[in-house]
């Protein structure tokens, strides 16, 4: 069984936005998959491990809510079903990054 977490990688420059990525862990192997979104450091709740929606700017708040909704949908409909497989699919689960990055995020 595999686990999936949405993570935030802060930029080395505090004034720049950091990147969101998925961390998929299967057995003793892990894979990081770019989520294709960037958010500011103060928009990430490191304790809860999720996007904060506390922005005063209504437009930015809607953007963050949209990012959160898309990430939830991707995690629930694409990644989690593969992770529920118990045996024989470790390679498929750990190589899912290519499909997500090319077909879903258009990278």
mmCIF file of C-alpha atoms in Angstrom:
data_model
loop_
_atom_site.group_PDB
_atom_site.id
_atom_site.type_symbol
_atom_site.label_atom_id
_atom_site.label_comp_id
_atom_site.label_asym_id
_atom_site.label_seq_id
_atom_site.Cartn_x
_atom_site.Cartn_y
_atom_site.Cartn_z
ATOM 1 C CA UNK A 1 0.000 0.000 0.000
ATOM 2 C CA UNK A 2 1.278 3.471 -0.847
ATOM 3 C CA UNK A 3 0.685 6.866 0.740
ATOM 4 C CA UNK A 4 0.309 10.225 -0.967
ATOM 5 C CA UNK A 5 0.928 13.622 0.602
ATOM 6 C CA UNK A 6 0.788 17.125 -0.824
ATOM 7 C CA UNK A 7 3.975 18.951 0.190
ATOM 8 C CA UNK A 8 5.428 22.444 -0.137
ATOM 9 C CA UNK A 9 9.009 23.177 -1.164
ATOM 10 C CA UNK A 10 9.920 26.745 -0.206
ATOM 11 C CA UNK A 11 12.010 28.833 -2.556
ATOM 12 C CA UNK A 12 15.569 29.590 -1.484
ATOM 13 C CA UNK A 13 14.634 33.275 -1.871
ATOM 14 C CA UNK A 14 11.988 34.292 0.668
ATOM 15 C CA UNK A 15 10.317 36.783 -1.699
ATOM 16 C CA UNK A 16 9.707 34.102 -4.376
ATOM 17 C CA UNK A 17 6.904 31.546 -4.379
ATOM 18 C CA UNK A 18 7.575 27.924 -3.518
ATOM 19 C CA UNK A 19 6.355 24.806 -5.339
ATOM 20 C CA UNK A 20 3.710 22.255 -4.435
ATOM 21 C CA UNK A 21 4.471 18.596 -5.077
ATOM 22 C CA UNK A 22 3.123 15.149 -4.282
ATOM 23 C CA UNK A 23 5.191 12.750 -2.215
ATOM 24 C CA UNK A 24 4.293 9.142 -3.026
ATOM 25 C CA UNK A 25 5.776 6.480 -0.763
ATOM 26 C CA UNK A 26 5.555 2.784 -1.667
ATOM 27 C CA UNK A 27 7.442 0.376 0.554
ATOM 28 C CA UNK A 28 10.932 1.812 0.884
ATOM 29 C CA UNK A 29 10.759 3.851 -2.300
ATOM 30 C CA UNK A 30 9.463 7.364 -2.718
ATOM 31 C CA UNK A 31 8.725 9.634 -5.637
ATOM 32 C CA UNK A 32 8.200 13.388 -5.823
ATOM 33 C CA UNK A 33 5.828 14.643 -8.496
ATOM 34 C CA UNK A 34 5.479 18.339 -9.283
ATOM 35 C CA UNK A 35 1.901 19.543 -8.811
ATOM 36 C CA UNK A 36 2.440 22.380 -11.259
ATOM 37 C CA UNK A 37 1.490 25.181 -8.842
ATOM 38 C CA UNK A 38 3.432 27.802 -6.920
ATOM 39 C CA UNK A 39 2.278 29.515 -3.740
ATOM 40 C CA UNK A 40 3.779 31.990 -1.281
ATOM 41 C CA UNK A 41 5.355 30.718 1.937
ATOM 42 C CA UNK A 42 2.592 32.282 4.084
ATOM 43 C CA UNK A 43 -0.098 30.491 2.026
ATOM 44 C CA UNK A 44 1.059 27.060 3.259
ATOM 45 C CA UNK A 45 0.084 25.624 6.657
ATOM 46 C CA UNK A 46 3.048 23.414 7.567
ATOM 47 C CA UNK A 47 1.327 21.947 10.648
ATOM 48 C CA UNK A 48 -1.795 20.776 8.781
ATOM 49 C CA UNK A 49 0.084 20.153 5.520
ATOM 50 C CA UNK A 50 -2.366 22.073 3.346
ATOM 51 C CA UNK A 51 -3.000 25.381 1.601
ATOM 52 C CA UNK A 52 -4.159 28.274 3.811
ATOM 53 C CA UNK A 53 -7.134 30.252 2.517
ATOM 54 C CA UNK A 54 -6.721 33.278 4.819
ATOM 55 C CA UNK A 55 -5.929 35.846 2.135
ATOM 56 C CA UNK A 56 -7.681 39.220 2.226
ATOM 57 C CA UNK A 57 -7.477 39.497 -1.556
ATOM 58 C CA UNK A 58 -10.637 37.768 -2.820
ATOM 59 C CA UNK A 59 -9.117 36.985 -6.220
ATOM 60 C CA UNK A 60 -6.078 35.268 -4.680
ATOM 61 C CA UNK A 61 -8.323 33.411 -2.236
ATOM 62 C CA UNK A 62 -10.384 32.026 -5.138
ATOM 63 C CA UNK A 63 -7.176 31.032 -6.941
ATOM 64 C CA UNK A 64 -5.887 29.177 -3.866
ATOM 65 C CA UNK A 65 -9.267 27.469 -3.398
ATOM 66 C CA UNK A 66 -9.139 26.374 -7.046
ATOM 67 C CA UNK A 67 -5.629 24.974 -6.643
ATOM 68 C CA UNK A 68 -6.743 23.123 -3.523
ATOM 69 C CA UNK A 69 -9.784 21.698 -5.328
ATOM 70 C CA UNK A 70 -7.756 20.505 -8.342
ATOM 71 C CA UNK A 71 -5.124 18.905 -6.104
ATOM 72 C CA UNK A 72 -7.807 17.110 -4.088
ATOM 73 C CA UNK A 73 -9.428 15.852 -7.278
ATOM 74 C CA UNK A 74 -6.121 14.591 -8.704
ATOM 75 C CA UNK A 75 -5.190 12.914 -5.447
ATOM 76 C CA UNK A 76 -8.607 11.279 -4.963
ATOM 77 C CA UNK A 77 -9.356 10.213 -8.536
ATOM 78 C CA UNK A 78 -5.931 9.398 -9.997
ATOM 79 C CA UNK A 79 -3.305 8.740 -7.343
ATOM 80 C CA UNK A 80 -5.231 7.209 -4.408
ATOM 81 C CA UNK A 81 -6.903 4.410 -6.432
ATOM 82 C CA UNK A 82 -3.480 3.248 -7.630
ATOM 83 C CA UNK A 83 -2.116 3.431 -4.097
ATOM 84 C CA UNK A 84 -4.837 1.132 -2.759
ATOM 85 C CA UNK A 85 -3.312 -1.754 -4.715
ATOM 86 C CA UNK A 86 -1.379 -3.930 -2.296
ATOM 87 C CA UNK A 87 0.939 -5.949 -4.526
ATOM 88 C CA UNK A 88 2.498 -5.912 -7.955
ATOM 89 C CA UNK A 89 1.963 -2.237 -8.727
ATOM 90 C CA UNK A 90 4.873 -0.583 -6.935
ATOM 91 C CA UNK A 91 6.562 0.243 -10.232
ATOM 92 C CA UNK A 92 3.331 1.675 -11.671
ATOM 93 C CA UNK A 93 2.711 3.796 -8.575
ATOM 94 C CA UNK A 94 6.250 5.171 -8.464
ATOM 95 C CA UNK A 95 6.261 5.951 -12.200
ATOM 96 C CA UNK A 96 2.918 7.767 -12.162
ATOM 97 C CA UNK A 97 4.813 11.065 -12.153
ATOM 98 C CA UNK A 98 5.510 10.959 -15.870
ATOM 99 C CA UNK A 99 1.829 10.575 -16.734
ATOM 100 C CA UNK A 100 0.740 13.334 -14.351
ATOM 101 C CA UNK A 101 3.393 15.782 -15.482
ATOM 102 C CA UNK A 102 2.827 15.264 -19.206
ATOM 103 C CA UNK A 103 -0.912 14.618 -19.499
ATOM 104 C CA UNK A 104 -2.473 16.410 -16.524
ATOM 105 C CA UNK A 105 -0.137 19.364 -15.956
ATOM 106 C CA UNK A 106 1.042 19.741 -19.556
ATOM 107 C CA UNK A 107 4.746 19.877 -18.659
#
